[in-house]
Amino acid sequence: MNTKISKYGVRPVDRPKIVANKALDLRNELGKQIVLSETKLVLRTHTKTFKKLADM
């Protein structure tokens, strides 16, 4: 990738690697709010899918 960037006159820069934090605590009030908002979003996005599943 560095050669591709260098072709366009941009100097590549080394970036530090960021390690992902996979710990997510859903036991407190903030966690409950995350679950509720994500659930509402999924239900709003996939309304027809859930209706079809309910009618099976």
PDB file of C-alpha atoms in Angstrom:
ATOM      1  CA  MET A   1       0.000   0.000   0.000  1.00  0.00           C
ATOM      2  CA  ASN A   2       2.871   2.383   0.649  1.00  0.00           C
ATOM      3  CA  THR A   3       3.897   2.273  -3.000  1.00  0.00           C
ATOM      4  CA  LYS A   4       0.359   3.153  -4.065  1.00  0.00           C
ATOM      5  CA  ILE A   5       0.319   6.194  -1.807  1.00  0.00           C
ATOM      6  CA  SER A   6       3.804   7.272  -2.855  1.00  0.00           C
ATOM      7  CA  LYS A   7       2.689   7.366  -6.503  1.00  0.00           C
ATOM      8  CA  TYR A   8       0.381  10.266  -5.725  1.00  0.00           C
ATOM      9  CA  GLY A   9       3.015  12.282  -3.867  1.00  0.00           C
ATOM     10  CA  VAL A  10       1.792  11.475  -0.363  1.00  0.00           C
ATOM     11  CA  ARG A  11       4.376  10.378   2.167  1.00  0.00           C
ATOM     12  CA  PRO A  12       3.233   7.276   4.139  1.00  0.00           C
ATOM     13  CA  VAL A  13       3.182   7.607   7.915  1.00  0.00           C
ATOM     14  CA  ASP A  14       3.488   4.774  10.428  1.00  0.00           C
ATOM     15  CA  ARG A  15       0.533   4.772  12.808  1.00  0.00           C
ATOM     16  CA  PRO A  16       0.426   3.070  16.204  1.00  0.00           C
ATOM     17  CA  LYS A  17      -1.681  -0.074  16.315  1.00  0.00           C
ATOM     18  CA  ILE A  18      -4.828   0.400  18.374  1.00  0.00           C
ATOM     19  CA  VAL A  19      -5.999  -2.687  20.238  1.00  0.00           C
ATOM     20  CA  ALA A  20      -9.769  -3.106  20.361  1.00  0.00           C
ATOM     21  CA  ASN A  21     -11.392  -3.321  23.763  1.00  0.00           C
ATOM     22  CA  LYS A  22     -13.837  -6.208  23.608  1.00  0.00           C
ATOM     23  CA  ALA A  23     -15.152  -5.922  27.159  1.00  0.00           C
ATOM     24  CA  LEU A  24     -18.643  -4.448  27.249  1.00  0.00           C
ATOM     25  CA  ASP A  25     -20.435  -4.339  30.596  1.00  0.00           C
ATOM     26  CA  LEU A  26     -24.210  -4.294  30.131  1.00  0.00           C
ATOM     27  CA  ARG A  27     -25.144  -4.708  33.802  1.00  0.00           C
ATOM     28  CA  ASN A  28     -25.437  -1.034  34.751  1.00  0.00           C
ATOM     29  CA  GLU A  29     -27.911   1.655  33.626  1.00  0.00           C
ATOM     30  CA  LEU A  30     -25.779   2.676  30.656  1.00  0.00           C
ATOM     31  CA  GLY A  31     -25.702  -0.939  29.469  1.00  0.00           C
ATOM     32  CA  LYS A  32     -29.469  -1.215  29.740  1.00  0.00           C
ATOM     33  CA  GLN A  33     -29.834   1.958  27.696  1.00  0.00           C
ATOM     34  CA  ILE A  34     -27.514   0.538  25.001  1.00  0.00           C
ATOM     35  CA  VAL A  35     -29.565  -2.661  24.783  1.00  0.00           C
ATOM     36  CA  LEU A  36     -32.866  -0.768  24.605  1.00  0.00           C
ATOM     37  CA  SER A  37     -31.709   1.638  21.907  1.00  0.00           C
ATOM     38  CA  GLU A  38     -30.167  -1.111  19.779  1.00  0.00           C
ATOM     39  CA  THR A  39     -33.331  -3.221  20.134  1.00  0.00           C
ATOM     40  CA  LYS A  40     -35.524  -0.321  19.029  1.00  0.00           C
ATOM     41  CA  LEU A  41     -33.245   0.291  16.056  1.00  0.00           C
ATOM     42  CA  VAL A  42     -33.371  -3.362  14.964  1.00  0.00           C
ATOM     43  CA  LEU A  43     -37.145  -3.522  15.349  1.00  0.00           C
ATOM     44  CA  ARG A  44     -37.558  -0.322  13.334  1.00  0.00           C
ATOM     45  CA  THR A  45     -35.159  -1.452  10.611  1.00  0.00           C
ATOM     46  CA  HIS A  46     -36.476  -4.998  10.159  1.00  0.00           C
ATOM     47  CA  THR A  47     -40.206  -4.572  10.735  1.00  0.00           C
ATOM     48  CA  LYS A  48     -41.299  -6.695   7.772  1.00  0.00           C
ATOM     49  CA  THR A  49     -38.938  -9.519   8.723  1.00  0.00           C
ATOM     50  CA  PHE A  50     -40.359  -9.738  12.238  1.00  0.00           C
ATOM     51  CA  LYS A  51     -43.919  -9.667  10.887  1.00  0.00           C
ATOM     52  CA  LYS A  52     -43.120 -12.569   8.556  1.00  0.00           C
ATOM     53  CA  LEU A  53     -41.509 -14.522  11.388  1.00  0.00           C
ATOM     54  CA  ALA A  54     -44.520 -13.911  13.626  1.00  0.00           C
ATOM     55  CA  ASP A  55     -46.889 -15.275  10.957  1.00  0.00           C
ATOM     56  CA  MET A  56     -44.951 -18.519  10.403  1.00  0.00           C
TER      57      MET A  56
END
